[in-house]
Amino acid sequence: MTLELVLSSVGCALLCYTLGRYNRALTLQRWQFVLNAPEREAIESLRQRMAVDSALARQALEAAGRAREASRPPDALTVLRVALSVLEEAGADRLTRLRAMGVYSRMVRAISPLPPPSAAPFQGTELRAAASVAGLVHRLLVGTQERFRLWLLVLGLGVRIVLRGGRRSADAAGREPQRLQHWDAFARGVDDFEALDACHLTAFEALAASLAAVDRGGRLRLWERIVGDAG
Amino acid sequence: MNEFQAGVALVVRLLLLAVLTGMLWRGKVRYCWAFAAYVLAALLGNTLVSLWPDRFFNPSFWMFKQGVYDVLKVAIALELAWRSFGAFPGALRTARRVLLALLAVSTLAIVWLGSPSSYETLWEWQPPVATAALWLLTVTALMVVWYQVPVNGWQRAIMLGLAPYLLVFVSLLGVLERRGWALAGEFFATAETLAYLALVAFWAWAAWRRDPVPAAAVPVGSLA
């Protein structure tokens, strides 16, 4: 009887928690997005946004470098902090999109296959190690959905690693403005962020292609079923 | 049956009627036919016991009706899962596997616990059967959230009502097992009746509640 009581309590708590938080309007909105399949414009707009973020961070980093070379460390550090804030804002945007892509990937039956994660495009040690481990795990996974979600996990982890490294480098440069090592580390972080953005875009394109692969008639029938049943 | 229990049974009967009429009036009956069958069975069981207590207010009839309710509760859980995932082949495939595994494990556990006497067996089956029905609902709820499958307010209310009631039911059976019918029988009957009253009141409110109109099917017309 004790076992049944424990199992019933756990089951009831899980059910009440999940269904209590369930938001039907949000679910319908998500299906609306899935069935409307993001178009080329959405991918293009993301590509442009990434280019702008990258240009802003790189411009701020170069301006900081120039100020440092002109022996104006306080100005250089101020501009370096601007570069870091650009990366932090862009990182928050990427993490939000990765979370959403994780939800949508569960709603789509087949995800276009992605290449295994590789350490090659990255420079940071932690990021290279994470990508190498993910590359090994990728070979052990069979389903394209699992592999896609592994990609999302690696990208999310990568953004966090780069942002942490960026903050560390900026703080170290504040303490020792003359040491080139910290400035180089920050510059490598910007390079890694750009490499992560390229992977982010590839994953987004794969998701969009998978959504678009569902035929129009099938999408129409599914939407009618969803709205009809949810009425 | 004492006066208090008879009074509560009358209120439960009225509320069950309200659930049934609400489901028919609002067109919610089509969202879970097994639930409609369960409400009808509960209404019939309540009416028989209330109107002819000498004939039907006894342990053997209680066991019989409880057996019918158990089958219908499992049917509700399976129908809700089928209706939720029917339109989503990927999710349906996983749901079928998980629910079949759960049913197989539950059946094995119940058969393992069974004793030779049929009356005793049916009594001993109550906690595992209630737990199995609860877990069928829980798995469905978890998969609904995992796959972001849309379920309507009525289906959600059925699950949200039944699960806590089943937990209360299993807990009360535990009290009954430890203390025995002579000491805890009256407490069990009263507490179970009150829990059921709360459940049926919640369902009556949900059955008559007007669900918000879903978003118009505008996007489909503009699909790429």
Coordinates of C-alpha atoms in Angstrom, one line a residue:
Chain A
M1 CA 0.0 0.0 0.0
T2 CA 2.9 2.3 0.8
L3 CA 4.3 1.9 -2.7
E4 CA 0.9 2.7 -4.3
L5 CA 0.6 5.8 -2.0
V6 CA 4.0 7.1 -3.0
L7 CA 3.4 6.4 -6.7
S8 CA 0.0 8.1 -6.6
S9 CA 1.4 11.1 -4.8
V10 CA 4.2 11.5 -7.3
G11 CA 1.9 11.0 -10.2
C12 CA -0.7 13.4 -8.9
A13 CA 1.9 16.1 -8.2
L14 CA 3.4 15.7 -11.7
L15 CA 0.0 15.9 -13.4
C16 CA -1.2 18.9 -11.4
Y17 CA 2.2 20.7 -12.0
T18 CA 2.3 20.1 -15.7
L19 CA -1.4 20.6 -16.5
G20 CA -1.6 23.5 -14.0
R21 CA 1.1 25.4 -16.0
Y22 CA -0.2 24.3 -19.4
N23 CA -1.1 27.3 -21.5
R24 CA -3.5 26.4 -24.4
A25 CA -3.3 29.9 -26.0
L26 CA 0.5 29.7 -26.1
T27 CA 0.3 26.1 -27.5
L28 CA -2.0 27.2 -30.3
Q29 CA 0.3 30.2 -31.0
R30 CA 3.2 27.8 -31.3
W31 CA 1.3 25.5 -33.7
Q32 CA 0.4 28.6 -35.7
F33 CA 4.1 29.3 -36.1
V34 CA 5.0 25.7 -36.9
L35 CA 2.2 25.4 -39.5
N36 CA 3.1 28.7 -41.1
A37 CA 6.8 27.6 -41.5
P38 CA 9.3 30.4 -41.2
E39 CA 10.0 31.8 -44.7
R40 CA 13.2 32.8 -46.3
E41 CA 12.7 36.4 -45.0
A42 CA 12.8 35.2 -41.4
I43 CA 16.2 33.5 -42.0
E44 CA 17.5 36.5 -43.9
S45 CA 16.4 38.8 -41.1
L46 CA 18.2 36.6 -38.6
R47 CA 21.3 36.5 -40.8
Q48 CA 21.3 40.4 -40.9
R49 CA 20.8 40.7 -37.2
M50 CA 23.8 38.4 -36.6
A51 CA 25.9 40.5 -39.0
V52 CA 24.9 43.7 -37.2
D53 CA 25.7 42.2 -33.8
S54 CA 29.1 40.9 -35.0
A55 CA 30.0 44.2 -36.7
L56 CA 29.1 46.2 -33.5
A57 CA 31.1 43.9 -31.3
R58 CA 34.1 43.9 -33.7
Q59 CA 33.9 47.7 -34.2
A60 CA 33.9 48.3 -30.4
L61 CA 36.8 45.9 -29.9
E62 CA 38.9 47.7 -32.6
A63 CA 38.1 51.1 -31.1
A64 CA 39.2 49.7 -27.7
G65 CA 42.4 48.4 -29.3
R66 CA 43.1 51.8 -30.9
A67 CA 42.5 53.6 -27.6
R68 CA 44.9 51.2 -25.8
E69 CA 47.6 51.7 -28.5
A70 CA 47.2 55.5 -28.0
S71 CA 47.9 54.9 -24.3
R72 CA 44.4 55.8 -23.2
P73 CA 43.6 52.7 -21.0
P74 CA 40.4 54.2 -19.3
D75 CA 38.8 54.9 -22.7
A76 CA 39.9 51.5 -24.0
L77 CA 38.3 49.7 -21.1
T78 CA 35.1 51.7 -21.5
V79 CA 34.8 50.7 -25.1
L80 CA 35.7 47.1 -24.3
R81 CA 32.8 47.1 -21.9
V82 CA 30.6 48.3 -24.7
A83 CA 31.8 45.3 -26.8
L84 CA 31.0 43.0 -23.9
S85 CA 27.5 44.5 -23.5
V86 CA 26.9 43.9 -27.3
L87 CA 27.9 40.3 -26.9
E88 CA 25.7 39.9 -23.7
E89 CA 22.6 41.3 -25.4
A90 CA 23.2 39.2 -28.5
G91 CA 23.9 36.1 -26.3
A92 CA 20.5 36.6 -24.5
D93 CA 18.8 36.7 -27.8
R94 CA 20.5 33.5 -29.0
L95 CA 19.7 31.6 -25.8
T96 CA 16.0 32.6 -26.1
R97 CA 15.9 31.4 -29.7
L98 CA 17.7 28.2 -28.8
R99 CA 15.1 27.5 -26.1
A100 CA 12.2 28.1 -28.6
M101 CA 13.9 25.9 -31.2
G102 CA 14.0 23.1 -28.6
V103 CA 10.3 23.4 -28.1
Y104 CA 9.5 23.5 -31.8
S105 CA 11.9 20.6 -32.6
R106 CA 9.6 18.4 -30.4
M107 CA 6.6 19.5 -32.4
V108 CA 8.1 18.6 -35.8
R109 CA 8.3 14.9 -36.8
A110 CA 11.4 15.0 -38.9
I111 CA 14.3 17.4 -38.5
S112 CA 16.7 17.8 -41.4
P113 CA 20.0 16.2 -40.4
L114 CA 22.9 18.4 -39.3
P115 CA 26.6 17.6 -39.5
P116 CA 28.3 16.4 -36.2
P117 CA 29.5 19.2 -34.0
S118 CA 33.2 19.9 -34.5
A119 CA 35.9 21.8 -32.6
A120 CA 37.5 23.1 -35.8
P121 CA 35.7 26.5 -36.0
F122 CA 36.4 27.4 -32.4
Q123 CA 39.4 28.9 -30.6
G124 CA 38.6 28.8 -26.9
T125 CA 39.8 25.7 -25.0
E126 CA 36.5 25.1 -23.1
L127 CA 34.4 25.6 -26.3
R128 CA 36.7 23.2 -28.3
A129 CA 36.4 20.6 -25.6
A130 CA 32.6 20.9 -25.4
A131 CA 32.3 20.6 -29.2
S132 CA 34.6 17.6 -29.3
V133 CA 32.6 15.8 -26.6
A134 CA 29.4 16.7 -28.4
G135 CA 30.9 15.3 -31.7
L136 CA 31.5 12.0 -29.9
V137 CA 27.9 11.9 -28.4
H138 CA 26.5 12.8 -31.8
R139 CA 27.9 9.6 -33.2
L140 CA 26.2 7.6 -30.4
L141 CA 22.7 9.1 -31.0
V142 CA 20.5 7.6 -33.7
G143 CA 17.5 9.9 -34.2
T144 CA 17.8 13.2 -36.1
Q145 CA 15.6 14.8 -33.4
E146 CA 18.0 13.8 -30.6
R147 CA 21.0 15.0 -32.7
F148 CA 19.2 18.3 -33.4
R149 CA 18.6 18.9 -29.7
L150 CA 22.2 18.0 -28.9
W151 CA 23.2 20.8 -31.3
L152 CA 20.9 23.2 -29.5
L153 CA 22.4 22.1 -26.2
V154 CA 26.0 22.7 -27.5
L155 CA 25.1 26.1 -28.9
G156 CA 23.5 27.2 -25.7
L157 CA 26.5 26.0 -23.7
G158 CA 28.8 27.7 -26.2
V159 CA 27.1 31.1 -25.8
R160 CA 27.4 30.8 -22.1
I161 CA 31.1 29.8 -22.3
V162 CA 31.9 32.8 -24.6
L163 CA 30.0 35.3 -22.4
R164 CA 31.7 34.1 -19.3
G165 CA 35.1 34.2 -21.0
G166 CA 34.3 37.7 -22.3
R167 CA 33.4 39.0 -18.8
R168 CA 36.6 37.4 -17.3
S169 CA 38.8 38.9 -20.1
A170 CA 37.2 42.4 -19.6
D171 CA 37.7 42.3 -15.9
A172 CA 41.3 41.1 -16.3
A173 CA 42.0 43.9 -18.8
G174 CA 40.6 46.4 -16.3
R175 CA 43.2 45.2 -13.7
E176 CA 46.1 44.9 -16.2
P177 CA 45.4 47.1 -19.2
Q178 CA 48.9 46.8 -20.6
R179 CA 48.8 42.9 -20.9
L180 CA 48.0 42.0 -24.4
Q181 CA 46.9 38.5 -23.4
H182 CA 43.5 39.6 -22.1
W183 CA 42.7 41.7 -25.2
D184 CA 43.6 38.7 -27.4
A185 CA 41.4 36.4 -25.3
F186 CA 38.5 38.9 -25.7
A187 CA 39.1 39.0 -29.5
R188 CA 39.1 35.2 -29.7
G189 CA 35.8 35.3 -27.8
V190 CA 34.3 37.5 -30.5
D191 CA 35.6 35.1 -33.2
D192 CA 34.0 32.2 -31.3
F193 CA 30.7 34.1 -31.0
E194 CA 30.7 34.6 -34.8
A195 CA 31.4 30.8 -35.3
L196 CA 28.6 30.0 -32.9
D197 CA 26.3 32.3 -34.9
A198 CA 27.1 30.5 -38.1
C199 CA 26.1 27.2 -36.4
H200 CA 23.0 28.9 -34.9
L201 CA 21.9 30.0 -38.4
T202 CA 22.4 26.5 -39.8
A203 CA 20.3 25.0 -37.1
F204 CA 17.5 27.6 -37.7
E205 CA 17.6 26.8 -41.4
A206 CA 17.3 23.1 -40.7
L207 CA 14.3 23.7 -38.5
A208 CA 12.7 26.0 -41.0
A209 CA 13.3 23.4 -43.8
S210 CA 11.7 20.7 -41.7
L211 CA 8.7 22.8 -41.0
A212 CA 8.3 23.6 -44.7
A213 CA 8.6 19.9 -45.6
V214 CA 5.1 19.2 -44.2
D215 CA 2.8 19.5 -47.2
R216 CA 0.3 22.3 -47.4
G217 CA -2.7 20.0 -47.4
G218 CA -1.4 18.2 -44.4
R219 CA -0.8 21.4 -42.5
L220 CA -4.3 22.6 -43.4
R221 CA -5.9 19.4 -42.1
L222 CA -3.7 19.4 -39.0
W223 CA -4.6 23.0 -38.1
E224 CA -8.4 22.3 -38.6
R225 CA -8.0 19.3 -36.4
I226 CA -6.2 21.3 -33.7
V227 CA -8.6 24.2 -33.7
G228 CA -11.6 21.9 -34.0
D229 CA -10.6 19.7 -31.1
A230 CA -9.5 22.6 -29.0
G231 CA -12.8 24.4 -29.4
Chain B
M1 CA -26.3 4.6 5.3
N2 CA -26.7 7.4 7.8
E3 CA -28.6 10.7 7.2
F4 CA -25.5 12.7 6.4
Q5 CA -24.3 10.2 3.9
A6 CA -27.8 10.1 2.3
G7 CA -27.8 13.9 2.1
V8 CA -24.4 14.0 0.4
A9 CA -25.4 11.2 -2.0
L10 CA -28.4 13.3 -3.0
V11 CA -26.2 16.4 -3.7
V12 CA -23.7 14.2 -5.6
R13 CA -26.6 12.8 -7.7
L14 CA -27.8 16.3 -8.6
L15 CA -24.3 17.4 -9.4
L16 CA -23.7 14.3 -11.6
L17 CA -26.9 15.3 -13.5
A18 CA -25.5 18.8 -13.8
V19 CA -22.3 17.4 -15.3
L20 CA -24.2 15.3 -17.8
T21 CA -26.5 18.1 -18.9
G22 CA -23.6 20.6 -19.0
M23 CA -21.6 18.3 -21.2
L24 CA -24.6 17.8 -23.6
W25 CA -25.6 21.5 -23.6
R26 CA -22.1 22.7 -24.3
G27 CA -21.3 19.9 -26.8
K28 CA -18.4 18.7 -24.6
V29 CA -19.6 15.1 -24.5
R30 CA -17.8 14.3 -27.8
Y31 CA -14.4 15.2 -26.3
C32 CA -14.5 12.0 -24.1
W33 CA -17.3 9.4 -24.6
A34 CA -15.8 7.2 -21.9
F35 CA -16.2 10.0 -19.4
A36 CA -19.9 10.3 -20.3
A37 CA -20.2 6.5 -19.7
Y38 CA -18.5 6.9 -16.4
V39 CA -20.8 9.7 -15.3
L40 CA -23.9 7.6 -16.3
A41 CA -22.5 4.6 -14.4
A42 CA -21.8 6.8 -11.3
L43 CA -25.3 8.3 -11.5
L44 CA -26.9 4.8 -11.8
G45 CA -24.8 3.4 -8.9
N46 CA -25.7 6.4 -6.7
T47 CA -29.4 6.2 -7.5
L48 CA -29.6 2.4 -6.8
V49 CA -27.8 2.7 -3.5
S50 CA -29.9 5.8 -2.5
L51 CA -33.3 4.5 -3.5
W52 CA -32.9 0.8 -2.5
P53 CA -30.3 0.8 0.3
D54 CA -31.6 -2.5 1.7
R55 CA -30.7 -4.2 -1.6
F56 CA -27.7 -2.2 -2.9
F57 CA -25.9 -0.7 0.2
N58 CA -23.7 -3.7 0.8
P59 CA -20.0 -4.6 0.3
S60 CA -20.6 -6.9 -2.7
F61 CA -22.5 -4.2 -4.7
W62 CA -19.8 -1.7 -3.7
M63 CA -17.2 -4.0 -5.1
F64 CA -19.1 -4.6 -8.3
K65 CA -19.7 -0.9 -9.0
Q66 CA -16.1 -0.1 -8.1
G67 CA -15.0 -2.7 -10.6
V68 CA -17.1 -1.0 -13.3
Y69 CA -15.8 2.5 -12.3
D70 CA -12.2 1.2 -12.5
V71 CA -12.6 -0.1 -16.0
L72 CA -14.2 3.2 -17.1
K73 CA -11.4 5.3 -15.4
V74 CA -8.8 3.4 -17.4
A75 CA -10.9 3.9 -20.5
I76 CA -11.1 7.6 -19.8
A77 CA -7.3 7.8 -19.6
L78 CA -6.8 5.9 -22.8
E79 CA -9.4 7.8 -24.7
L80 CA -8.0 11.1 -23.6
A81 CA -4.5 10.0 -24.8
W82 CA -5.9 8.8 -28.1
R83 CA -7.8 12.1 -28.6
S84 CA -4.9 14.2 -27.7
F85 CA -2.3 12.5 -29.9
G86 CA -4.5 11.2 -32.7
A87 CA -3.6 14.0 -35.1
F88 CA 0.1 13.8 -34.3
P89 CA 1.6 10.5 -35.7
G90 CA 5.0 11.0 -34.1
A91 CA 3.6 11.7 -30.6
L92 CA 1.0 9.0 -31.0
R93 CA 3.6 6.3 -31.8
T94 CA 5.5 7.2 -28.6
A95 CA 2.3 7.5 -26.5
R96 CA 1.2 4.0 -27.7
R97 CA 4.5 2.5 -26.6
V98 CA 4.6 4.2 -23.3
L99 CA 1.0 3.6 -22.4
L100 CA 1.2 -0.1 -23.5
A101 CA 4.3 -0.6 -21.3
L102 CA 2.5 1.1 -18.4
L103 CA -0.6 -1.1 -18.8
A104 CA 1.5 -4.2 -19.1
V105 CA 3.5 -3.4 -15.9
S106 CA 0.3 -2.5 -14.0
T107 CA -1.5 -5.7 -15.1
L108 CA 1.5 -7.8 -14.1
A109 CA 1.7 -6.0 -10.7
I110 CA -2.1 -6.5 -10.1
V111 CA -2.1 -10.2 -11.1
W112 CA 0.9 -10.7 -8.8
L113 CA -0.9 -9.2 -5.9
G114 CA -4.1 -11.2 -6.5
S115 CA -5.3 -13.8 -4.0
P116 CA -7.4 -16.9 -4.8
S117 CA -10.7 -15.5 -3.3
S118 CA -12.5 -13.3 -5.8
Y119 CA -14.0 -10.9 -3.3
E120 CA -10.6 -10.4 -1.6
T121 CA -8.9 -10.0 -5.0
L122 CA -11.3 -7.3 -6.1
W123 CA -10.6 -5.4 -2.8
E124 CA -6.9 -5.8 -3.1
W125 CA -6.9 -4.6 -6.7
Q126 CA -8.4 -1.2 -5.8
P127 CA -5.1 0.7 -4.8
P128 CA -3.0 -0.6 -7.8
V129 CA -5.8 -0.1 -10.3
A130 CA -6.4 3.5 -9.0
T131 CA -2.6 4.1 -9.2
A132 CA -2.4 2.7 -12.7
A133 CA -5.3 4.9 -13.9
L134 CA -3.6 7.9 -12.3
W135 CA -0.3 7.2 -14.0
L136 CA -2.0 6.7 -17.4
L137 CA -3.4 10.3 -16.9
T138 CA 0.0 11.5 -15.7
V139 CA 1.9 10.1 -18.7
T140 CA -0.7 11.7 -21.0
A141 CA -0.3 15.0 -19.3
L142 CA 3.5 14.9 -19.5
M143 CA 3.4 14.0 -23.2
V144 CA 0.9 16.8 -23.9
V145 CA 3.4 19.3 -22.4
W146 CA 6.5 17.6 -24.0
Y147 CA 5.0 17.6 -27.5
Q148 CA 3.0 20.8 -27.0
V149 CA -0.2 19.1 -28.0
P150 CA -3.3 21.2 -27.7
V151 CA -5.9 19.9 -25.3
N152 CA -9.1 21.7 -24.6
G153 CA -10.3 23.0 -21.2
W154 CA -12.7 20.2 -20.6
Q155 CA -10.2 17.4 -21.2
R156 CA -7.8 19.2 -18.9
A157 CA -10.5 19.6 -16.2
I158 CA -11.3 15.8 -16.4
M159 CA -7.6 15.0 -15.7
L160 CA -7.1 17.7 -13.1
G161 CA -10.1 16.6 -11.2
L162 CA -9.7 12.8 -11.4
A163 CA -6.0 12.7 -10.4
P164 CA -6.3 14.3 -6.9
Y165 CA -9.5 12.3 -6.2
L166 CA -7.6 9.1 -7.0
L167 CA -4.8 10.1 -4.7
V168 CA -7.3 10.7 -1.9
F169 CA -9.0 7.4 -2.6
V170 CA -5.7 5.5 -2.4
S171 CA -4.8 7.3 0.8
L172 CA -8.2 6.5 2.4
L173 CA -7.8 2.8 1.4
G174 CA -4.5 2.9 3.1
V175 CA -6.1 4.2 6.3
L176 CA -8.8 1.5 6.0
E177 CA -6.2 -1.2 5.6
R178 CA -4.2 -0.1 8.7
R179 CA -7.1 0.5 11.0
G180 CA -9.7 -2.0 9.8
W181 CA -13.3 -1.4 8.8
A182 CA -14.6 -1.5 12.3
L183 CA -12.5 1.4 13.4
A184 CA -12.2 3.4 10.2
G185 CA -15.1 2.3 8.1
E186 CA -17.3 5.3 9.0
F187 CA -14.5 7.7 8.5
F188 CA -13.6 6.1 5.1
A189 CA -17.2 6.3 3.8
T190 CA -17.6 10.0 4.9
A191 CA -14.2 11.2 3.7
E192 CA -14.6 9.4 0.4
T193 CA -18.1 10.8 -0.2
L194 CA -16.9 14.3 0.6
A195 CA -13.9 14.0 -1.8
Y196 CA -16.2 12.7 -4.5
L197 CA -18.6 15.6 -3.8
A198 CA -15.8 18.1 -4.3
L199 CA -14.7 16.3 -7.5
V200 CA -18.2 16.3 -9.0
A201 CA -18.8 19.9 -8.1
F202 CA -15.6 20.8 -9.9
W203 CA -16.6 18.8 -13.0
A204 CA -20.1 20.4 -12.9
W205 CA -18.5 23.9 -12.9
A206 CA -16.1 22.9 -15.8
A207 CA -18.9 21.2 -17.8
W208 CA -21.0 24.4 -17.8
R209 CA -18.1 26.8 -18.2
R210 CA -17.9 28.4 -21.6
D211 CA -14.5 27.7 -23.1
P212 CA -12.7 30.6 -24.8
V213 CA -13.0 30.6 -28.5
P214 CA -9.8 29.4 -30.1
A215 CA -7.7 31.5 -32.5
A216 CA -9.3 31.8 -35.9
A217 CA -7.8 29.6 -38.6
V218 CA -6.4 32.7 -40.4
P219 CA -2.8 31.4 -40.8
V220 CA -3.8 28.4 -42.8
G221 CA -5.1 30.5 -45.6
S222 CA -1.7 32.2 -45.8
L223 CA 0.4 29.1 -45.7
A224 CA 3.4 29.2 -47.9

